[in-house]
CSV table of C-alpha atoms and ligand atoms in Angstrom, one decimal:
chain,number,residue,atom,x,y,z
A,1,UNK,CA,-3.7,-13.7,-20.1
A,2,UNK,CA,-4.7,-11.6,-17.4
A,3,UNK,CA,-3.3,-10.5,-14.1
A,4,UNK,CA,-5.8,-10.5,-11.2
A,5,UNK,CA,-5.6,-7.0,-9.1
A,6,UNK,CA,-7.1,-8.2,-5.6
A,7,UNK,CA,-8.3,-4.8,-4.0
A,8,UNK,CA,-7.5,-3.0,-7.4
A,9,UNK,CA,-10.1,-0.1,-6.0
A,10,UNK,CA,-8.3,0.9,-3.3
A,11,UNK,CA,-5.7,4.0,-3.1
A,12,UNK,CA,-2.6,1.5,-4.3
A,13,UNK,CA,-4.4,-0.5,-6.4
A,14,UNK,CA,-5.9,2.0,-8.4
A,15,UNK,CA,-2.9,3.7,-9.0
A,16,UNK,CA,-1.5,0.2,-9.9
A,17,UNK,CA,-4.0,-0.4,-12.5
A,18,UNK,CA,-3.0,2.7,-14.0
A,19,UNK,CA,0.6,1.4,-14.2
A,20,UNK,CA,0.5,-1.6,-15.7
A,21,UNK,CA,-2.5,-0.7,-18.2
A,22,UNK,CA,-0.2,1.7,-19.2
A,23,UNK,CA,2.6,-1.1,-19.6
A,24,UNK,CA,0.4,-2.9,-21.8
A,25,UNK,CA,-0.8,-5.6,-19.7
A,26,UNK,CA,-4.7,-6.9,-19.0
A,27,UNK,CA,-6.1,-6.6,-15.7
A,28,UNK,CA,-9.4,-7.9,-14.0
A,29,UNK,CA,-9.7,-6.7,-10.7
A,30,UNK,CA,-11.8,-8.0,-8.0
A,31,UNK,CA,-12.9,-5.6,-4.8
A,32,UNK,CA,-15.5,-5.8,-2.4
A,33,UNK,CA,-15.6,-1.9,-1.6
A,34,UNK,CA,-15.4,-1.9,2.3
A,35,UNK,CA,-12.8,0.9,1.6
A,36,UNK,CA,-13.2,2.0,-1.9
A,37,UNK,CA,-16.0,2.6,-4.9
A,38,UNK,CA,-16.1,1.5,-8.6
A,39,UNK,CA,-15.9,5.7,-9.1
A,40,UNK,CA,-11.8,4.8,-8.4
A,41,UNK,CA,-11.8,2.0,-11.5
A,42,UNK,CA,-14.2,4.3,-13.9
A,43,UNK,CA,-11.1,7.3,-13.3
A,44,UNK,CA,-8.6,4.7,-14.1
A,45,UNK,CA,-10.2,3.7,-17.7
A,46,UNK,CA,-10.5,7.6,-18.1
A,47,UNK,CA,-6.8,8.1,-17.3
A,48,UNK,CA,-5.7,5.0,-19.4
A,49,UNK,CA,-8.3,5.5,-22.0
A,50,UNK,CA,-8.3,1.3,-21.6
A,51,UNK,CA,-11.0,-0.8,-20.7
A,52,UNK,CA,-11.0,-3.8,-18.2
A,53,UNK,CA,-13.4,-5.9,-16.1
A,54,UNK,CA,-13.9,-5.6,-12.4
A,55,UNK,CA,-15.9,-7.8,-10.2
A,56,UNK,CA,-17.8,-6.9,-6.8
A,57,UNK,CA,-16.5,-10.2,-4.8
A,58,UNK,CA,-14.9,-10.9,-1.5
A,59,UNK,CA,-11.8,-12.7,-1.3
A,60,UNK,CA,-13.9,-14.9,1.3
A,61,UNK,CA,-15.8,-15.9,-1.4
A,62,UNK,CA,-14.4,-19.3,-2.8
A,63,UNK,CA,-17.1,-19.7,-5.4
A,64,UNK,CA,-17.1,-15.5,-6.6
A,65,UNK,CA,-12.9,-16.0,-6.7
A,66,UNK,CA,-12.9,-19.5,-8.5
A,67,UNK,CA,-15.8,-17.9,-11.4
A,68,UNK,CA,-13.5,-14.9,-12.0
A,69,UNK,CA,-10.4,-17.2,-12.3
A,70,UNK,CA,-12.3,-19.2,-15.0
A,71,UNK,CA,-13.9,-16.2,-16.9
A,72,UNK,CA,-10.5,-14.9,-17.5
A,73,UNK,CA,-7.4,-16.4,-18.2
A,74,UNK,CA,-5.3,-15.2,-14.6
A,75,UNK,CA,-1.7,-16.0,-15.1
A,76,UNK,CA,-0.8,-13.9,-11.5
A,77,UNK,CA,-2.5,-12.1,-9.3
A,78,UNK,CA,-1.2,-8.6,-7.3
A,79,UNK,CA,-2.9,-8.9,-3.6
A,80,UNK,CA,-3.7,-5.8,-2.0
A,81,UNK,CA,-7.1,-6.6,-0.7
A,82,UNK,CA,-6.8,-6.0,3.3
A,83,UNK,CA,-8.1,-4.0,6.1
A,84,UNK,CA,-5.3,-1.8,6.9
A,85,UNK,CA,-6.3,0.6,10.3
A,86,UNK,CA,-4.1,-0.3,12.7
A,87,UNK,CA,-6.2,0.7,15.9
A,88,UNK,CA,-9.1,-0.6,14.3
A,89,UNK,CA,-7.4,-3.8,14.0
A,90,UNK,CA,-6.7,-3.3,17.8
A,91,UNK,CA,-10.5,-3.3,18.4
A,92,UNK,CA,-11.0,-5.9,16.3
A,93,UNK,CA,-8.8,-8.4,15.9
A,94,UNK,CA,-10.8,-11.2,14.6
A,95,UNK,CA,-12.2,-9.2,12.2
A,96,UNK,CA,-8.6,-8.4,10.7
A,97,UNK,CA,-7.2,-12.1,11.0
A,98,UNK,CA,-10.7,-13.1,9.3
A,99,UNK,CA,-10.4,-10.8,6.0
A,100,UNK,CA,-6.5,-10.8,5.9
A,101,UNK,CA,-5.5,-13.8,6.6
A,102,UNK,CA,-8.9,-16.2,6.4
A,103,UNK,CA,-9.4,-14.2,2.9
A,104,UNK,CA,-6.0,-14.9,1.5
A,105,UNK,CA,-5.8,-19.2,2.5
A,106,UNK,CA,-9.3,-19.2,0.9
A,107,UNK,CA,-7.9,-16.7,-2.3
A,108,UNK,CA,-4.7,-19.5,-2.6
A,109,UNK,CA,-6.6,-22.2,-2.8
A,110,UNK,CA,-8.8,-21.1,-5.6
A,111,UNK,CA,-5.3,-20.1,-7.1
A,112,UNK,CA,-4.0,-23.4,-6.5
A,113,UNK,CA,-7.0,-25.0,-8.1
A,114,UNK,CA,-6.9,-23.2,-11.2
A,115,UNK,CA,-3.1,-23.9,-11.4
A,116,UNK,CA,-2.0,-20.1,-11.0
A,117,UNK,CA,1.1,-19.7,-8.5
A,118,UNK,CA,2.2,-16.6,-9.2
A,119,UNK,CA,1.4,-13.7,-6.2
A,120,UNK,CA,2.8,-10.6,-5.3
A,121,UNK,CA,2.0,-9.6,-2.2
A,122,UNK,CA,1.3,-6.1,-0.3
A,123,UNK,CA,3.5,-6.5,2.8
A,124,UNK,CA,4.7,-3.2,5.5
A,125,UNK,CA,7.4,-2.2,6.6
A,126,UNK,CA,5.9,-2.8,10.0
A,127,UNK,CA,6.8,-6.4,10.1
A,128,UNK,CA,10.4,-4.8,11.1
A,129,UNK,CA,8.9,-4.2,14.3
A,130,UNK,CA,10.8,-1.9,17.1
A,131,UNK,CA,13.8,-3.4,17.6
A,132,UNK,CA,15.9,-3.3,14.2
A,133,UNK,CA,17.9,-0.4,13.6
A,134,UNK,CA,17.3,1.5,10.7
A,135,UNK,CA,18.1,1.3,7.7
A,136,UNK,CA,15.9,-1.5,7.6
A,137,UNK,CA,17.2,-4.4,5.0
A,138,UNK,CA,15.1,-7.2,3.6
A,139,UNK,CA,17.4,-9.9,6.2
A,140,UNK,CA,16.5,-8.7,9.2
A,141,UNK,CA,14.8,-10.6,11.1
A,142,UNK,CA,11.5,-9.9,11.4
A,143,UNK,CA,8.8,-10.9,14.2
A,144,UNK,CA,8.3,-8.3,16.7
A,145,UNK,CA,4.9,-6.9,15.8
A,146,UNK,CA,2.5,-4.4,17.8
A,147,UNK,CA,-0.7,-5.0,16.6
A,148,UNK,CA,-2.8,-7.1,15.0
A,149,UNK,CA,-2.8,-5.9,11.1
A,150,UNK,CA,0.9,-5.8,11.0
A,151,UNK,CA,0.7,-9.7,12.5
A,152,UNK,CA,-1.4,-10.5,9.4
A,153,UNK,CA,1.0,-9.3,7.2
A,154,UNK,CA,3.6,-11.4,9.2
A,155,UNK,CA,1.8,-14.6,9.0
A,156,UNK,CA,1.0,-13.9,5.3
A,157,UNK,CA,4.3,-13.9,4.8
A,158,UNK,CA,5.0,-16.6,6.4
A,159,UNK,CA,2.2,-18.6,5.1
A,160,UNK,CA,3.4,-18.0,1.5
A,161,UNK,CA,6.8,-19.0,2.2
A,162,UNK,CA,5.8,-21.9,3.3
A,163,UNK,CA,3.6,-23.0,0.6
A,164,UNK,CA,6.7,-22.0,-1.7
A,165,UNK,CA,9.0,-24.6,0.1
A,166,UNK,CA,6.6,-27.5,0.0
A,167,UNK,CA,5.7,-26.5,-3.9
A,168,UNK,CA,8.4,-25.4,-6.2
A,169,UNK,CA,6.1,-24.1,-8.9
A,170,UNK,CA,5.0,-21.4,-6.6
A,171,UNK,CA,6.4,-17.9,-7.2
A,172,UNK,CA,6.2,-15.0,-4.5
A,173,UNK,CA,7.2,-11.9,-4.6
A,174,UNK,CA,6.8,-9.9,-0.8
A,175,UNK,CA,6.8,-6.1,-1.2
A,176,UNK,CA,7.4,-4.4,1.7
A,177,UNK,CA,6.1,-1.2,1.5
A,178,UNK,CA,6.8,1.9,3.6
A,179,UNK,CA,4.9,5.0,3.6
A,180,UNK,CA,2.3,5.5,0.7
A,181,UNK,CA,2.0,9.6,-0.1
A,182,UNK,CA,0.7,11.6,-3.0
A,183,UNK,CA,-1.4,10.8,-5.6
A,184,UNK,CA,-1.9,10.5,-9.4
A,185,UNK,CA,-0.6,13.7,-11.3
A,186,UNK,CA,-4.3,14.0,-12.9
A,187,UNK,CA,-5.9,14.2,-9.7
A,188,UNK,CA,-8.4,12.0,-10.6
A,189,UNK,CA,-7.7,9.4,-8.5
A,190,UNK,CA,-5.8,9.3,-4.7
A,191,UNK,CA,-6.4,8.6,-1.0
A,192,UNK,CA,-9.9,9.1,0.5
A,193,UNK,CA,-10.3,7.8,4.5
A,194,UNK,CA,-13.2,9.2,5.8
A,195,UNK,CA,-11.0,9.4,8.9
A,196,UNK,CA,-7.5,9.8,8.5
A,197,UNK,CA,-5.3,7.9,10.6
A,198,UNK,CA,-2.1,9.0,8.4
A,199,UNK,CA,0.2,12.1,8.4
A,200,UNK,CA,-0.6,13.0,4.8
A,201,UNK,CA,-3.5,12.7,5.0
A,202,UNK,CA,-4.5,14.4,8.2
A,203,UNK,CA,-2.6,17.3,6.5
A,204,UNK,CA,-4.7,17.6,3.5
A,205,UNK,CA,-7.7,17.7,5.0
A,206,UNK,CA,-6.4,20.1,7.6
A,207,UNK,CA,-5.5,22.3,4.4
A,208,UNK,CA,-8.9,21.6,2.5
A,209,UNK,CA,-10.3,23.0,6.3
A,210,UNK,CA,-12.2,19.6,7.1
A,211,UNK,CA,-10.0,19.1,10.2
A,212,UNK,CA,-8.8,22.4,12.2
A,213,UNK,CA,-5.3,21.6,13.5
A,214,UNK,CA,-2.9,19.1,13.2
A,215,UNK,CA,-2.0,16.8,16.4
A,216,UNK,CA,1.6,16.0,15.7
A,217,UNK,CA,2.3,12.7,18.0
A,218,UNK,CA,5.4,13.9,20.1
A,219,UNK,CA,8.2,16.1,20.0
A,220,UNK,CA,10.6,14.2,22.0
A,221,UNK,CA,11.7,11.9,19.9
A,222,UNK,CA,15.6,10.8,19.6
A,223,UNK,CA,15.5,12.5,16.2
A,224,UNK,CA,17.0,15.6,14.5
A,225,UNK,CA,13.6,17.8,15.6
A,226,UNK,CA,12.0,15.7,18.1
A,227,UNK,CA,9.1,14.0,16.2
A,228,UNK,CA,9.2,10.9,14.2
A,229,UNK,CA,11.0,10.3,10.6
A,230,UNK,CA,9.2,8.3,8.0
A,231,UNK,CA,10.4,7.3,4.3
A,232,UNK,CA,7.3,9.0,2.4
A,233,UNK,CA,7.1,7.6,-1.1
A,234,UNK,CA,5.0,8.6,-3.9
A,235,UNK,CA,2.2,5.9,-5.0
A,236,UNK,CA,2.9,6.1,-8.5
A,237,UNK,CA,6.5,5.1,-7.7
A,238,UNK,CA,5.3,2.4,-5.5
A,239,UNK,CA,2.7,1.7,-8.3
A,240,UNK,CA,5.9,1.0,-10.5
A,241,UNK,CA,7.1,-1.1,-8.6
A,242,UNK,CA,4.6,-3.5,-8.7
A,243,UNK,CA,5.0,-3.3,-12.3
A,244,UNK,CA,8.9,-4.5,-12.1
A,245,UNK,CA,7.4,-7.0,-9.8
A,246,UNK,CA,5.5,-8.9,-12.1
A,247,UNK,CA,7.8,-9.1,-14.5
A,248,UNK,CA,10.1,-10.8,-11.9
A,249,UNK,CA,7.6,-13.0,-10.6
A,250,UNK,CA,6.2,-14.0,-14.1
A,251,UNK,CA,9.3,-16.2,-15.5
A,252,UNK,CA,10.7,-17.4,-12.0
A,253,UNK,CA,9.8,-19.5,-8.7
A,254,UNK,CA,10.5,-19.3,-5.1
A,255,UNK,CA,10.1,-16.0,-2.8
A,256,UNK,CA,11.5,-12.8,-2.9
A,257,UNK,CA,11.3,-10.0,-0.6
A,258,UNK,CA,11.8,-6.3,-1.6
A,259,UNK,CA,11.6,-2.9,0.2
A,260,UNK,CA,9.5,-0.2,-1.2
A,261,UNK,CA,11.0,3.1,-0.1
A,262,UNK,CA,13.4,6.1,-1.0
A,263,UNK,CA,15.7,5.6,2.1
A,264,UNK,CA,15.4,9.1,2.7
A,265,UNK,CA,13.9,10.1,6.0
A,266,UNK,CA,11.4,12.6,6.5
A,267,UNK,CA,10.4,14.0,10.2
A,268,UNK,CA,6.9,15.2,10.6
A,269,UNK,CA,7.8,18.7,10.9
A,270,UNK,CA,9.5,18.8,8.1
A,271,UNK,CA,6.9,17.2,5.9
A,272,UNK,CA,4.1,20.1,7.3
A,273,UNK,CA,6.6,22.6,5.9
A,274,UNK,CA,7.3,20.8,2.5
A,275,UNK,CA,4.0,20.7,2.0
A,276,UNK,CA,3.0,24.6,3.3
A,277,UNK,CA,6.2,25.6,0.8
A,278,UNK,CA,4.6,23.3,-2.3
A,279,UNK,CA,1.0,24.5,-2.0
A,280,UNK,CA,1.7,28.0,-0.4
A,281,UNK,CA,-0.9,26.8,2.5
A,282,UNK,CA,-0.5,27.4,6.2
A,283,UNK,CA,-1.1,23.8,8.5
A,284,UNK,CA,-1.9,25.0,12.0
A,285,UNK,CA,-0.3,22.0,14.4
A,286,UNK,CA,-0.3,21.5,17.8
A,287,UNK,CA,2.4,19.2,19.8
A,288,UNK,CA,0.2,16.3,21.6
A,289,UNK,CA,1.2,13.1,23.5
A,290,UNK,CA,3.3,10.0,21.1
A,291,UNK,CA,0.8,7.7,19.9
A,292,UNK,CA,1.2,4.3,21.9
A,293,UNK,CA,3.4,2.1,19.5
A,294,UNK,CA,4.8,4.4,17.1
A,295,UNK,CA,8.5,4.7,16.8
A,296,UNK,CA,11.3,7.1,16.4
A,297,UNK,CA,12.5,6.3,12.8
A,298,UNK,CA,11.3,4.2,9.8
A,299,UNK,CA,13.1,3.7,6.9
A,300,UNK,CA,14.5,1.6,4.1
A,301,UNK,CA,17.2,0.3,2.7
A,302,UNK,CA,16.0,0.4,-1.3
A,303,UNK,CA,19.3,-0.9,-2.7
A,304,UNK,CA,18.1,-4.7,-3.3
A,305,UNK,CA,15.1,-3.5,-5.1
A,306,UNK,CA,17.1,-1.0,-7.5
A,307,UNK,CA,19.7,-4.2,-8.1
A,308,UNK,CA,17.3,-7.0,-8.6
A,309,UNK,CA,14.2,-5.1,-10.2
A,310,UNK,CA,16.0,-2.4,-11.5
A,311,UNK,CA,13.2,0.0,-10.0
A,312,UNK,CA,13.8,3.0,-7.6
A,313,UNK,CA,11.7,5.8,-6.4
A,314,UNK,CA,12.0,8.9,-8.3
A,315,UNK,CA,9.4,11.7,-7.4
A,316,UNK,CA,10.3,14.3,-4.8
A,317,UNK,CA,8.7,15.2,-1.5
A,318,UNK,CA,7.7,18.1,-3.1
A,319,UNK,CA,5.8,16.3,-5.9
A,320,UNK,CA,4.2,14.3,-3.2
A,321,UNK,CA,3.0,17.0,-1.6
A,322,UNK,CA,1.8,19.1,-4.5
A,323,UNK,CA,0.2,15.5,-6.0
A,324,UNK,CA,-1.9,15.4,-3.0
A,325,UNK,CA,-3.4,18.6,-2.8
A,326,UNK,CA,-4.2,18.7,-6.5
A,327,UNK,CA,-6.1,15.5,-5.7
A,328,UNK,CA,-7.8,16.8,-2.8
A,329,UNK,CA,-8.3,20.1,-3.5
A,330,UNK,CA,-10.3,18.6,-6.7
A,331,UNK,CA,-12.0,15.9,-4.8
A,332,UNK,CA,-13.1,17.5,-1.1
A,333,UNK,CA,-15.3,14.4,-0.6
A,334,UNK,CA,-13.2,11.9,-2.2
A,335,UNK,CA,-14.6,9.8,-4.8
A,336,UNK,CA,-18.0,11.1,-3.5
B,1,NAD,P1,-7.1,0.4,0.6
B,1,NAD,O1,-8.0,0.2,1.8
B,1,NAD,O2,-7.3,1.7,-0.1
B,1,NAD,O3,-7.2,-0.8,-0.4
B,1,NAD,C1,-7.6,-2.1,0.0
B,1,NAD,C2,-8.7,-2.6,-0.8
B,1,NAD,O4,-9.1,-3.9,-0.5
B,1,NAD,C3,-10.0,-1.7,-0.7
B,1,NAD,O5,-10.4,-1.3,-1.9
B,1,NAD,C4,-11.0,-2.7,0.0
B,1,NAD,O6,-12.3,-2.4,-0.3
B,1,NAD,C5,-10.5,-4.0,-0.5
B,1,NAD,N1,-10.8,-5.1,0.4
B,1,NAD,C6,-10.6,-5.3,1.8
B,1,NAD,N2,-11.0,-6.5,2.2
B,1,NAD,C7,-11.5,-7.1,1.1
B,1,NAD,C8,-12.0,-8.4,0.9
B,1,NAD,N3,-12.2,-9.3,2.0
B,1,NAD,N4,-12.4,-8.8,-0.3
B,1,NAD,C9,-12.2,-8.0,-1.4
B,1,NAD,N5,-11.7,-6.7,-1.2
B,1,NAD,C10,-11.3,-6.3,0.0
B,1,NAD,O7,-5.6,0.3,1.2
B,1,NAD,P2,-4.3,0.6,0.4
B,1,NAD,O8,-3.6,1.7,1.1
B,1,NAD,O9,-4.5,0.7,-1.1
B,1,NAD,O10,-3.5,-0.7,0.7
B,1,NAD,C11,-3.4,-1.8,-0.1
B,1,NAD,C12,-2.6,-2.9,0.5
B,1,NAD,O11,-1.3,-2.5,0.9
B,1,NAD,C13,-3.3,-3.4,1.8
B,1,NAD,O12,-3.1,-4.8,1.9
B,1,NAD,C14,-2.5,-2.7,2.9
B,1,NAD,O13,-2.4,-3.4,4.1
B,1,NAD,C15,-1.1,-2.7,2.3
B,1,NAD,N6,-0.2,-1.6,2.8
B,1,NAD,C16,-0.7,-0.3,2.8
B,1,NAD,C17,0.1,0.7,3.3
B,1,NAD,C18,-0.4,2.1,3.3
B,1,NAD,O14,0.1,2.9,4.0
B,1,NAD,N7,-1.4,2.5,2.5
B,1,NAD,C19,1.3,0.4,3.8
B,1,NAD,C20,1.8,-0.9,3.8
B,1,NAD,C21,1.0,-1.9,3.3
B,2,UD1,C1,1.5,3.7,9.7
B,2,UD1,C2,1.0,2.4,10.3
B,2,UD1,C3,2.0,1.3,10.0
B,2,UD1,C4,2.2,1.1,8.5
B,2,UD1,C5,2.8,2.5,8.0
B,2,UD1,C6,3.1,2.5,6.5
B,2,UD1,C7,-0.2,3.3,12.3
B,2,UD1,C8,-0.2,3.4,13.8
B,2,UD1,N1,0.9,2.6,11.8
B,2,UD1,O1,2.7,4.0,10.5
B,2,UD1,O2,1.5,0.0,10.5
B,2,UD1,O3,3.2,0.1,8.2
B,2,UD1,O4,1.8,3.5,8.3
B,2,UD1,O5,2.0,2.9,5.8
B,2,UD1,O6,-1.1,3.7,11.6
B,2,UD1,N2,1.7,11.5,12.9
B,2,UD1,C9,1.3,12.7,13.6
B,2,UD1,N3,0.0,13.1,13.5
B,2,UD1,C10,-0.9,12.4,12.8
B,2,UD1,C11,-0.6,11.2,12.2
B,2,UD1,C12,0.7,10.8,12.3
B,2,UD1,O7,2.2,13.4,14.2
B,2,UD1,O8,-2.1,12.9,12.8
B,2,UD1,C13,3.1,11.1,13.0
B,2,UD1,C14,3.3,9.7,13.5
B,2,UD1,O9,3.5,9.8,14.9
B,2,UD1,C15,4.6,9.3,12.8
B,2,UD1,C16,4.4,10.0,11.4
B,2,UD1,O10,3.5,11.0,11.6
B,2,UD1,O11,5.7,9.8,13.4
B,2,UD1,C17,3.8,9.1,10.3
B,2,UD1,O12,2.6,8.5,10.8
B,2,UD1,P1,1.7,7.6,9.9
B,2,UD1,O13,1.4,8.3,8.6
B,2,UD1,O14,0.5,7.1,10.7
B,2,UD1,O15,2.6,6.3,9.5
B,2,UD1,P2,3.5,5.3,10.4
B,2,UD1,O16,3.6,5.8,11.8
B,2,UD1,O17,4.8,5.1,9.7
């Protein structure tokens, strides 16, 4: 028995892998490498000291998806694979709705054929939208996107909620995450954009001297400091999570949603400083104009998750910040 990793190469999935090798289950993982390399899978059998199979294949592929189903035994498969730039997906919104959502009907089906109907599914905290107040809590309504990637995790959603109601045996899980930071404490695995879009890591490669400056997007905000709060969480703790998830999903049906946060907020300025006080490194910023669609604050409500799955974040912003400049530092060119 075997749980599928969709997207297992890429900065969550990797440091998934590590978790639940490391919690004594068998993973295949399946990845196509738009954003990632099989360098990320070979780190995580050296950090696990376990071996596993991973397949090239698209989750477009009906045929590549339905062979790996029947060379292993799948009992439940984690979903991460997704393109996940939110002004690409701007640019090119057919190409998102395509790969997210064409890619995961075509993924359920093979599931559905080979009788597995078990899923836990990478969700954002961006289907919240603008209009909730935060804390957000998994019943809020939900509906208000901005763009087209966080509409594909909407209709994902959506989609396997429906396919839960009309077949009992289905069991779903929804994480909804919130902001991904940090990155395993070997540094042998972690984020690697060759652009960052993202606060973390615009500031690491500010501090590895790739970028000059940071643009912090606005100053004005209705927050404590004037620029925008996020709830930064470490990916090994979201990484557990996924863990706790699969053993919920495994012995149940129906759908549950959980947010994947720490509930603490975090402003941009303040996350420049924790991580110039962690790693005794100077980030040069500059203020610049918002960034059309972002909003003032971000964060979670983590109770239900802590109640339900008995899991809650535990690593520090310090720890996040540290985790990603050992990973960095170490790996200039990521996995390059
Ligand atoms: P990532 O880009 O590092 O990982 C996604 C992986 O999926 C990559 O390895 C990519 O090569 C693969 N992939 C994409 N399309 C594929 C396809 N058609 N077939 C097979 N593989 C494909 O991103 P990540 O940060 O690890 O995110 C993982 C998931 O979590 C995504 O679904 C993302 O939308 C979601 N998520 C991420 C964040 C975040 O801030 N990182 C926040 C909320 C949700
Ligand atoms: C991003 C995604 C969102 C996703 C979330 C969780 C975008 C536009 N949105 O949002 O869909 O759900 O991550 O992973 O990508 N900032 C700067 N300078 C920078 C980069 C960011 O000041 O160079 C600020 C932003 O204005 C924001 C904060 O830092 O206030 C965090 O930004 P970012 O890391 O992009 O995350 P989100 O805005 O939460």
């Amino acid at each position: 028995m075997s749980i599928l990793i969709t997207g297992g190469a890429g900065y969550i999935g990797s440091h998934t892998c590590v978790e639940l090798l490391d919690a004594g289950y068998e993973i295949t993982v399946l990845d196509n490498y738009c954003n990632s390399c099989p360098e990320a899978l070979e780190r995580v059998k050296k950090i696990t000291g376990k071996d596993f199979k991973y397949y090239e294949c698209d989750i477009r592929d009906a045929e590549g998806l339905d062979k790996i189903f029947k060379e292993n035994n799948i009992e439940a498969v984690i979903h991460f694979a997704g393109l996940k730039a939110v002004g690409e997906s701007c640019q090119k919104p057919l190409e998102y709705y395509a790969n997210n959502i064409g890619g995961t009907l075509t993924m359920l089906e093979v599931m559905r054929s080979n009788n597995c109907k078990k899923i836990v599914f990478s969700s954002s905290a961006t289907v919240y939208g603008a209009e909730n107040p935060v804390p957000f809590v998994e019943t809020m309504k939900t509906g208000t996107t901005t763009n087209p990637y966080g509409t594909t995790k909407l209709y994902i959603e959506t989609i396997l909620q429906d396919i839960s109601k009309a077949d009992d045996q289905w069991s779903v899980v929804l994480l909804r995450y919130f902001n991904p930071v940090g990155a395993h404490e070997s540094g042998l695995i972690g984020e690697a954009p060759s652009f960052p879009n993202n606060l973390m890591p615009y500031i690491s490669q500010v501090a590895v001297g790739k970028r000059e400056c940071l643009s912090v997007y606005g100053d004005c905000y209705d927050t404590p400091d004037g620029t925008g709060v996020r709830d930064y969480i470490h990916v090994v703790d979201l990484a557990k999570g996924h863990v706790k998830a699969i053993e919920y999903v495994m012995p149940r049906t129906g759908v549950e949603i959980f947010n994947l946060g720490t509930g603490n907020g975090v402003s941009v300025l303040e996350l420049v400083k924790a991580f110039e006080d962690a790693n005794n490194i100077k980030i040069p910023y500059k203020i610049v104009e918002p960034r059309a669609g972002d909003i003032a604050y971000c964060y979670s409500n983590p109770e239900k998750a802590y109640k339900v799955l008995g899991w809650k974040a535990e690593k520090s912003v310090k720890e996040m910040c540290e985790d990603t400049w050992r990973w960095q530092k170490n790996n200039p060119d990521g996995y390059n």
